[in-house]
Amino acid sequence: MSSHIMPTYGRLPVTFSHGKGAWLWDEAGKRYLDALSGIAVCNLGHAHPAVHKAICKQSEALIHTSNLYGIATQEQLAKQLCQKSGMENVFFSNSGAEANEAAIKIARVYGHQQGIEKPLIIVMERSFHGRTMATLSATGNPKIQQGFTPLVEGFIHIPFNDTSALKKAITKNKECIAVLVEPIQGEGGVHIPSPNYLNNIRNLCNQHQLLMMVDEIQTGIGRTGRFLSYQHNDILPDVCTLAKGLGNGVPIGACLARGKAATLLTAGMHGSTFGGNPLACSAALAVLQTLDTENLASKAQEKGEKITSLLTKKLQGNTKVSHIRHQGLMIGLDLTFPCSELVTQALQKSLLINVTNEKTIRLLPPLVIDDEQIELLVEILSSLIQEYTQ
Ligand SMILES: *Cc1c(COP(=O)(O)O)cnc(C)c1O
């Protein structure tokens, strides 16, 4: 079959026509259990009535005006995001990579204000921050950078979850002005750092006057059991980026800032035609309200516990399963050997999962997944793994 789509994705042989909660149906009417949520996007599940209603209503009134004018829904959304995060203001974009671009620009302006000509941002090995030129340069994965040199300068990569490596990098490089970090590395293989890692970064950033910038694009919006993952640590970063789950599938990203970081980008320094348009903001407002009324963040914590403890029980004694871990509904299972074939095998059994970093099965189910669906997920996945590792 010839396709007119540029071949940038390895696609699975399935096309979905509609969904409801954690269920998806393909064009032939076959039903699938979605344990990936379009990679942490549809946190409220598919076809959520609150989001549906909000975008229908908004599209009757206005879809887009311009950031040349005031946008009431954008003001409202920014206010709510700041109340929920402890941040002070927001720049809206259309994607995660663009939210990180804004963060990177903030950091560079911060450096230049101190007379640093070539400011450096510390980033982590195995990190993922997006596919634009600056964000792929920040990303700690050579595969993603392959073929695209020259990379954007100004990033130094250090090991994740290694406070002494961070200390060393800061003291060795006087041009360091910021640290950009995921609270849990998602694409890199669901790496959960030690509980005080973010606190250590906060302290070092305070000591050396660096901006602490947290990429919550995958971990945010209730996924890990709090609205934002850094809230487990009782800290505030200077910059925080969001996207994925923010619009439950309607494209929207956000770069939140606080303190000195909130005043660095001024009129004319940054912009986006679509960013924060009325339609996208109405979807995000519905998402925030639903998260609260359905108490989805704290349920994510319980549901994550349940899925991992059931999987641990079922897979007990299987020496090929080396590690099962989670924070909320961000779940990783490591096998001792590569297992990307499991994705297709799961699809045949009507289950959508993902494998990242070759050996890590990643689960990001919708936060609305129910008990019956949890049991089905555990049943299908554990028997697949048992068969695969025989
Ligand atoms: C997905 C992701 C991004 C990139 O978001 P896009 O919307 O695809 O540009 C950046 N950072 C993290 C941590 C992500 O998971």
XYZ file of N, CA and C in Angstrom, residues 85-190:
318
model
N -0.305 24.960 40.774
C 1.111 24.600 40.676
C 2.008 25.410 41.613
N 1.512 26.562 42.096
C 2.369 27.459 42.867
C 3.224 28.360 41.994
N 2.978 28.339 40.681
C 3.754 29.196 39.780
C 3.019 30.534 39.619
N 3.653 31.474 38.861
C 3.089 32.833 38.802
C 2.500 33.227 37.464
N 3.100 32.752 36.369
C 2.509 33.070 35.067
C 2.817 31.984 34.043
N 2.174 32.108 32.869
C 2.176 31.012 31.898
C 2.366 31.546 30.482
N 3.178 30.853 29.687
C 3.189 31.050 28.235
C 2.579 29.810 27.603
N 1.590 29.983 26.715
C 0.930 28.825 26.106
C 1.497 28.501 24.732
N 1.695 27.217 24.487
C 2.176 26.716 23.200
C 1.228 25.624 22.723
N 1.627 24.901 21.683
C 0.753 23.865 21.114
C 1.252 22.457 21.374
N 2.418 22.337 21.986
C 3.015 21.013 22.156
C 4.023 21.061 23.290
N 4.506 19.881 23.645
C 5.502 19.787 24.695
C 6.831 20.385 24.278
N 7.273 20.033 23.066
C 8.561 20.557 22.595
C 8.547 22.083 22.612
N 7.448 22.661 22.192
C 7.354 24.134 22.177
C 7.340 24.716 23.583
N 6.748 24.011 24.532
C 6.779 24.483 25.917
C 8.224 24.489 26.409
N 8.980 23.442 26.060
C 10.388 23.387 26.457
C 11.230 24.440 25.733
N 10.878 24.742 24.482
C 11.576 25.828 23.765
C 11.448 27.132 24.554
N 10.256 27.394 25.067
C 10.056 28.616 25.857
C 10.941 28.585 27.096
N 11.003 27.421 27.763
C 11.843 27.282 28.962
C 13.311 27.538 28.626
N 13.766 26.975 27.502
C 15.169 27.137 27.098
C 15.468 28.609 26.804
N 14.512 29.293 26.160
C 14.708 30.726 25.875
C 14.769 31.533 27.173
N 13.912 31.190 28.125
C 13.940 31.864 29.437
C 15.324 31.704 30.072
N 15.842 30.476 30.041
C 17.142 30.208 30.661
C 18.247 31.012 29.982
N 18.203 31.094 28.669
C 19.263 31.831 27.948
C 19.206 33.323 28.260
N 17.996 33.870 28.331
C 17.868 35.290 28.679
C 18.427 35.521 30.081
N 18.124 34.601 30.973
C 18.626 34.678 32.353
C 20.156 34.729 32.358
N 20.773 33.884 31.541
C 22.232 33.866 31.435
C 22.780 35.175 30.872
N 22.165 35.627 29.790
C 22.669 36.856 29.155
C 22.553 38.053 30.085
N 21.506 38.079 30.918
C 21.351 39.174 31.891
C 22.520 39.233 32.861
N 23.176 38.084 33.068
C 24.326 38.062 33.972
C 25.638 38.232 33.218
N 25.520 38.576 31.941
C 26.717 38.796 31.140
C 27.387 37.519 30.673
N 26.685 36.401 30.747
C 27.263 35.138 30.267
C 26.949 35.005 28.782
N 27.991 34.952 27.966
C 27.790 34.966 26.525
C 27.263 33.641 25.998
N 27.790 32.547 26.580
C 27.357 31.221 26.111
C 26.786 30.418 27.276
N 25.575 30.763 27.696
C 24.999 30.098 28.861
C 24.781 28.597 28.620
N 24.977 27.828 29.691
C 24.844 26.376 29.609
C 23.651 25.892 30.432
N 22.905 24.961 29.876
C 21.805 24.317 30.600
C 22.213 22.871 30.870
N 22.110 22.464 32.120
C 22.437 21.080 32.465
C 21.209 20.204 32.212
N 21.393 19.140 31.441
C 20.317 18.195 31.130
C 20.821 16.777 31.426
N 19.915 15.807 31.365
C 20.262 14.472 31.847
C 20.447 13.466 30.707
N 21.307 12.504 30.925
C 21.411 11.365 30.019
C 20.083 10.592 30.066
N 19.712 10.014 28.943
C 18.461 9.235 28.776
C 17.195 10.096 28.894
N 17.352 11.423 28.897
C 16.174 12.285 28.992
C 15.483 12.393 27.640
N 14.257 12.897 27.663
C 13.551 13.234 26.425
C 12.847 14.565 26.602
N 13.116 15.514 25.693
C 12.477 16.828 25.802
C 11.804 17.279 24.515
N 11.807 16.438 23.459
C 11.095 16.808 22.242
C 11.953 16.649 21.001
N 11.382 17.027 19.855
C 11.986 16.745 18.543
C 12.340 17.989 17.737
N 12.130 19.184 18.297
C 12.604 20.379 17.595
C 14.129 20.440 17.754
N 14.800 21.320 17.024
C 16.266 21.308 17.063
C 16.823 21.565 18.471
N 16.240 22.535 19.187
C 16.778 22.799 20.533
C 16.431 21.663 21.488
N 15.190 21.164 21.413
C 14.795 20.145 22.398
C 15.442 18.788 22.098
N 15.724 18.497 20.833
C 16.423 17.227 20.562
C 17.896 17.336 20.962
N 18.403 18.568 20.945
C 19.774 18.773 21.428
C 19.838 18.621 22.944
N 18.760 19.008 23.630
C 18.689 18.850 25.081
C 18.472 17.389 25.468
N 17.802 16.654 24.597
C 17.475 15.250 24.849
C 18.743 14.407 25.010
N 18.751 13.504 25.979
C 19.940 12.690 26.233
C 19.867 11.334 25.570
N 19.637 11.333 24.249
C 19.524 10.072 23.525
C 20.100 10.262 22.122
N 21.309 9.699 21.886
C 21.994 9.899 20.598
C 21.145 9.466 19.405
N 20.259 8.479 19.585
C 19.425 7.999 18.466
C 18.535 9.115 17.931
N 18.067 9.958 18.839
C 17.150 11.034 18.447
C 17.899 12.175 17.767
N 19.212 12.270 18.040
C 20.034 13.337 17.463
C 20.683 12.911 16.148
N 20.749 11.593 15.929
C 21.411 11.012 14.766
C 20.900 11.622 13.457
N 21.824 12.185 12.663
C 21.449 12.710 11.355
C 21.119 14.187 11.350
N 21.063 14.799 12.510
C 20.584 16.185 12.571
C 21.639 17.194 13.021
N 22.898 16.804 13.013
C 23.938 17.760 13.389
C 24.001 18.871 12.338
N 24.448 20.069 12.637
C 24.945 20.491 13.938
C 23.810 20.694 14.949
N 24.047 20.193 16.159
C 23.056 20.359 17.231
C 23.103 21.785 17.774
N 22.063 22.163 18.465
C 22.045 23.450 19.164
C 23.012 23.342 20.348
N 23.873 24.340 20.476
C 24.866 24.316 21.562
C 24.245 24.695 22.894
N 25.019 24.528 23.943
C 24.625 25.094 25.221
C 23.968 24.107 26.168
N 24.117 22.794 25.898
C 23.587 21.788 26.830
C 24.733 20.909 27.298
N 24.780 20.607 28.593
C 25.703 19.557 29.025
C 24.907 18.440 29.677
N 25.217 17.225 29.280
C 24.498 16.040 29.760
C 25.246 15.396 30.914
N 24.510 15.096 31.975
C 25.094 14.384 33.118
C 24.164 13.208 33.452
N 24.630 12.218 34.233
C 23.760 11.094 34.577
C 22.549 11.557 35.407
N 21.413 10.913 35.157
C 20.174 11.191 35.896
C 20.291 10.605 37.304
N 19.630 11.253 38.251
C 19.584 10.760 39.629
C 20.968 10.669 40.259
N 21.802 11.639 39.939
C 23.176 11.627 40.445
C 23.513 13.041 40.923
N 23.273 13.284 42.218
C 23.437 14.622 42.766
C 24.900 15.064 42.739
N 25.835 14.144 42.968
C 27.241 14.581 42.992
C 27.717 14.925 41.584
N 27.176 14.240 40.560
C 27.512 14.624 39.174
C 27.004 16.033 38.883
N 25.848 16.365 39.437
C 25.288 17.706 39.238
C 26.167 18.758 39.921
N 26.561 18.453 41.156
C 27.433 19.367 41.904
C 28.710 19.637 41.123
N 29.302 18.563 40.621
C 30.557 18.666 39.879
C 30.367 19.525 38.629
N 29.291 19.256 37.889
C 29.043 20.000 36.643
C 28.882 21.489 36.920
N 28.187 21.816 38.007
C 27.951 23.229 38.327
C 29.253 23.924 38.707
N 30.063 23.268 39.533
C 31.286 23.937 39.986
C 32.338 24.007 38.882
N 32.300 23.042 37.950
C 33.276 23.024 36.865
C 32.956 24.038 35.770
N 31.666 24.296 35.546
C 31.253 25.153 34.443
C 30.598 26.428 34.967
N 31.340 27.497 34.918
C 30.832 28.777 35.453
C 29.675 29.330 34.629
N 29.517 28.811 33.392
C 28.458 29.338 32.516
C 27.100 28.670 32.758
N 27.047 27.718 33.718
C 25.763 27.039 33.981
C 24.738 28.022 34.524
N 23.527 27.998 33.939
C 22.497 28.934 34.390
C 21.182 28.225 34.722
N 21.055 26.950 34.362
C 19.788 26.261 34.608
C 19.968 24.753 34.565
N 19.035 24.059 35.204
C 18.958 22.600 35.126
C 17.580 22.265 34.570
N 17.534 21.406 33.561
C 16.252 20.953 33.008
C 16.139 19.453 33.264
N 15.060 19.032 33.949
C 14.973 17.628 34.367
C 13.535 17.133 34.347
N 13.337 15.865 33.968
C 12.037 15.205 34.130
C 11.980 14.613 35.541
N 10.883 14.784 36.267
C 10.769 14.189 37.606
C 10.856 12.666 37.562
N 10.297 12.079 36.501
C 10.492 10.662 36.194
C 10.774 10.616 34.697
N 11.851 9.932 34.310
C 12.127 9.856 32.878
C 11.160 8.880 32.227
N 10.393 9.366 31.265
C 9.363 8.546 30.625
C 9.892 7.779 29.435
N 10.219 8.508 28.353
C 10.706 7.857 27.132
C 11.976 7.064 27.414
N 12.786 7.543 28.340
C 14.067 6.910 28.656
C 13.926 5.558 29.337
N 12.705 5.193 29.792
C 12.511 3.869 30.384
C 11.862 3.886 31.762
N 11.018 4.862 32.033
C 10.331 4.964 33.334
C 11.346 4.865 34.489
